[in-house]
Amino acid sequence: MPENKICPECGGLLVEDAWETVKTNDDGSYTIDAFLAYKCIQRCGYYKPIDRKDQP
């Protein structure tokens, strides 16, 4: 059985999900980076990108 991961910010459960970050560039354009991450289900805002070594 997989081990549950706990949010270090609020103690909520972390689940695997997609996450994206949006960066505004100096010229006014945007760069969107999408990746898999552990995301807090309590919506505190915590996330941690998933490294390949973190996956079974």
Coordinates of N, CA, C and O in Angstrom, one line a residue:
M1 N 0.8 -1.2 0.0 CA 0.0 0.0 0.0 C 0.9 1.2 0.0 O 1.8 1.3 0.8
P2 N 0.6 2.2 -0.9 CA 1.5 3.4 -0.9 C 1.4 4.2 0.4 O 0.3 4.3 1.0
E3 N 2.5 4.8 0.7 CA 2.6 5.7 1.9 C 1.9 7.0 1.6 O 2.1 7.6 0.6
N4 N 1.0 7.5 2.6 CA 0.4 8.8 2.4 C 1.4 9.9 2.7 O 2.2 9.8 3.6
K5 N 1.4 10.9 1.9 CA 2.3 12.0 2.0 C 1.5 13.2 2.7 O 0.3 13.4 2.3
I6 N 2.1 13.8 3.6 CA 1.4 14.9 4.4 C 2.0 16.2 4.1 O 3.2 16.4 4.0
C7 N 1.2 17.2 4.0 CA 1.6 18.6 3.8 C 2.3 19.2 5.0 O 1.8 19.1 6.1
P8 N 3.5 19.7 4.7 CA 4.3 20.3 5.8 C 3.8 21.6 6.3 O 4.1 22.1 7.4
E9 N 2.9 22.2 5.5 CA 2.3 23.5 5.9 C 1.1 23.4 6.8 O 1.0 24.1 7.8
C10 N 0.2 22.5 6.4 CA -1.1 22.5 7.2 C -1.5 21.1 7.7 O -2.5 21.0 8.4
G11 N -0.7 20.1 7.3 CA -1.0 18.7 7.8 C -2.0 18.0 6.9 O -2.4 16.9 7.2
G12 N -2.5 18.6 5.8 CA -3.4 17.9 4.9 C -2.8 16.8 4.1 O -1.5 16.7 4.0
L13 N -3.6 16.0 3.4 CA -3.1 15.0 2.6 C -2.6 15.6 1.3 O -3.2 16.5 0.7
L14 N -1.4 15.0 0.8 CA -0.9 15.4 -0.5 C -1.3 14.4 -1.6 O -1.2 13.2 -1.3
V15 N -1.8 14.8 -2.7 CA -2.2 13.9 -3.8 C -1.5 14.3 -5.1 O -1.0 15.4 -5.2
E16 N -1.3 13.3 -5.9 CA -0.6 13.6 -7.2 C -1.6 14.3 -8.1 O -2.7 13.9 -8.2
D17 N -1.1 15.3 -8.8 CA -2.0 16.1 -9.6 C -1.1 16.9 -10.6 O 0.1 16.9 -10.5
A18 N -1.7 17.5 -11.6 CA -0.9 18.4 -12.5 C -0.9 19.8 -11.9 O -1.8 20.2 -11.2
W19 N 0.2 20.5 -12.1 CA 0.4 21.8 -11.6 C 1.0 22.7 -12.7 O 1.7 22.2 -13.5
E20 N 0.8 23.9 -12.6 CA 1.4 24.8 -13.6 C 1.8 26.1 -12.9 O 1.1 26.5 -12.0
T21 N 2.9 26.7 -13.4 CA 3.3 28.0 -13.0 C 3.3 28.9 -14.2 O 3.6 28.5 -15.3
V22 N 3.0 30.2 -14.0 CA 3.0 31.2 -15.0 C 4.0 32.3 -14.7 O 3.9 32.8 -13.6
K23 N 4.9 32.5 -15.6 CA 5.9 33.5 -15.4 C 5.7 34.6 -16.4 O 5.6 34.4 -17.6
T24 N 5.8 35.9 -16.0 CA 5.7 37.0 -16.9 C 7.1 37.4 -17.2 O 7.9 37.7 -16.3
N25 N 7.4 37.5 -18.5 CA 8.7 37.8 -19.0 C 8.9 39.3 -19.1 O 7.9 40.1 -19.1
D26 N 10.1 39.8 -19.2 CA 10.4 41.2 -19.3 C 9.7 41.9 -20.5 O 9.4 43.1 -20.4
D27 N 9.5 41.1 -21.5 CA 8.9 41.7 -22.7 C 7.4 41.7 -22.7 O 6.7 42.0 -23.6
G28 N 6.8 41.2 -21.6 CA 5.4 41.2 -21.4 C 4.7 39.8 -21.8 O 3.6 39.6 -21.6
S29 N 5.5 39.0 -22.4 CA 5.0 37.6 -22.7 C 5.0 36.7 -21.5 O 5.5 37.1 -20.5
Y30 N 4.3 35.6 -21.7 CA 4.2 34.7 -20.6 C 4.8 33.3 -20.9 O 4.8 32.9 -22.1
T31 N 5.3 32.6 -19.9 CA 5.8 31.3 -20.0 C 5.1 30.4 -19.0 O 5.0 30.7 -17.9
I32 N 4.5 29.4 -19.5 CA 3.7 28.4 -18.7 C 4.5 27.1 -18.6 O 4.9 26.6 -19.6
D33 N 4.7 26.7 -17.4 CA 5.4 25.5 -17.1 C 4.5 24.5 -16.4 O 3.9 24.8 -15.4
A34 N 4.1 23.4 -17.1 CA 3.2 22.4 -16.5 C 4.0 21.1 -16.1 O 4.9 20.7 -16.8
F35 N 3.7 20.5 -15.0 CA 4.4 19.4 -14.5 C 3.5 18.6 -13.5 O 2.5 19.2 -13.0
L36 N 3.9 17.4 -13.2 CA 3.2 16.6 -12.1 C 3.8 17.1 -10.8 O 4.9 17.4 -10.6
A37 N 2.9 17.1 -9.8 CA 3.3 17.6 -8.5 C 2.4 16.9 -7.4 O 1.3 16.5 -7.7
Y38 N 2.9 16.9 -6.2 CA 2.1 16.6 -5.0 C 1.4 17.9 -4.6 O 2.1 18.9 -4.4
K39 N 0.1 17.9 -4.5 CA -0.7 19.1 -4.2 C -1.5 18.8 -2.9 O -2.1 17.7 -2.7
C40 N -1.6 19.8 -2.0 CA -2.4 19.7 -0.8 C -3.8 19.8 -1.1 O -4.3 20.7 -1.8
I41 N -4.6 18.8 -0.5 CA -6.1 18.8 -0.8 C -6.8 19.8 0.1 O -8.0 20.1 -0.1
Q42 N -6.1 20.4 1.1 CA -6.7 21.4 1.9 C -6.6 22.8 1.3 O -7.1 23.8 1.9
R43 N -6.0 22.9 0.1 CA -5.9 24.1 -0.7 C -5.1 25.2 0.1 O -5.5 26.4 0.0
C44 N -4.1 24.8 0.8 CA -3.3 25.8 1.5 C -2.3 26.5 0.5 O -1.7 27.5 0.9
G45 N -2.2 25.9 -0.7 CA -1.3 26.4 -1.7 C 0.0 25.7 -1.8 O 0.8 25.9 -2.7
Y46 N 0.3 24.7 -0.9 CA 1.5 23.9 -1.0 C 1.5 23.0 -2.1 O 0.5 22.3 -2.4
Y47 N 2.6 22.9 -2.8 CA 2.8 21.8 -3.8 C 4.3 21.5 -3.9 O 5.2 22.3 -3.5
K48 N 4.6 20.3 -4.4 CA 6.0 19.9 -4.5 C 6.1 19.1 -5.8 O 5.4 18.1 -6.0
P49 N 6.9 19.6 -6.8 CA 7.1 18.9 -8.0 C 7.5 17.4 -7.8 O 8.3 17.1 -6.8
I50 N 7.0 16.5 -8.6 CA 7.3 15.1 -8.5 C 8.6 14.8 -9.3 O 8.6 15.0 -10.5
D51 N 9.6 14.3 -8.7 CA 10.8 13.8 -9.4 C 10.6 12.4 -9.8 O 9.8 11.7 -9.1
R52 N 11.2 11.9 -10.8 CA 11.1 10.5 -11.2 C 11.5 9.6 -10.1 O 10.9 8.5 -10.0
K53 N 12.4 10.0 -9.3 CA 12.9 9.1 -8.2 C 11.8 9.0 -7.1 O 11.8 8.1 -6.3
D54 N 10.8 9.9 -7.0 CA 9.8 9.9 -6.0 C 8.7 8.9 -6.4 O 7.9 8.5 -5.6
Q55 N 8.6 8.5 -7.7 CA 7.6 7.6 -8.2 C 8.0 6.2 -8.1 O 9.2 5.8 -8.2
P56 N 7.1 5.3 -7.7 CA 7.4 3.8 -7.6 C 7.8 3.2 -8.9 O 7.5 3.6 -9.9

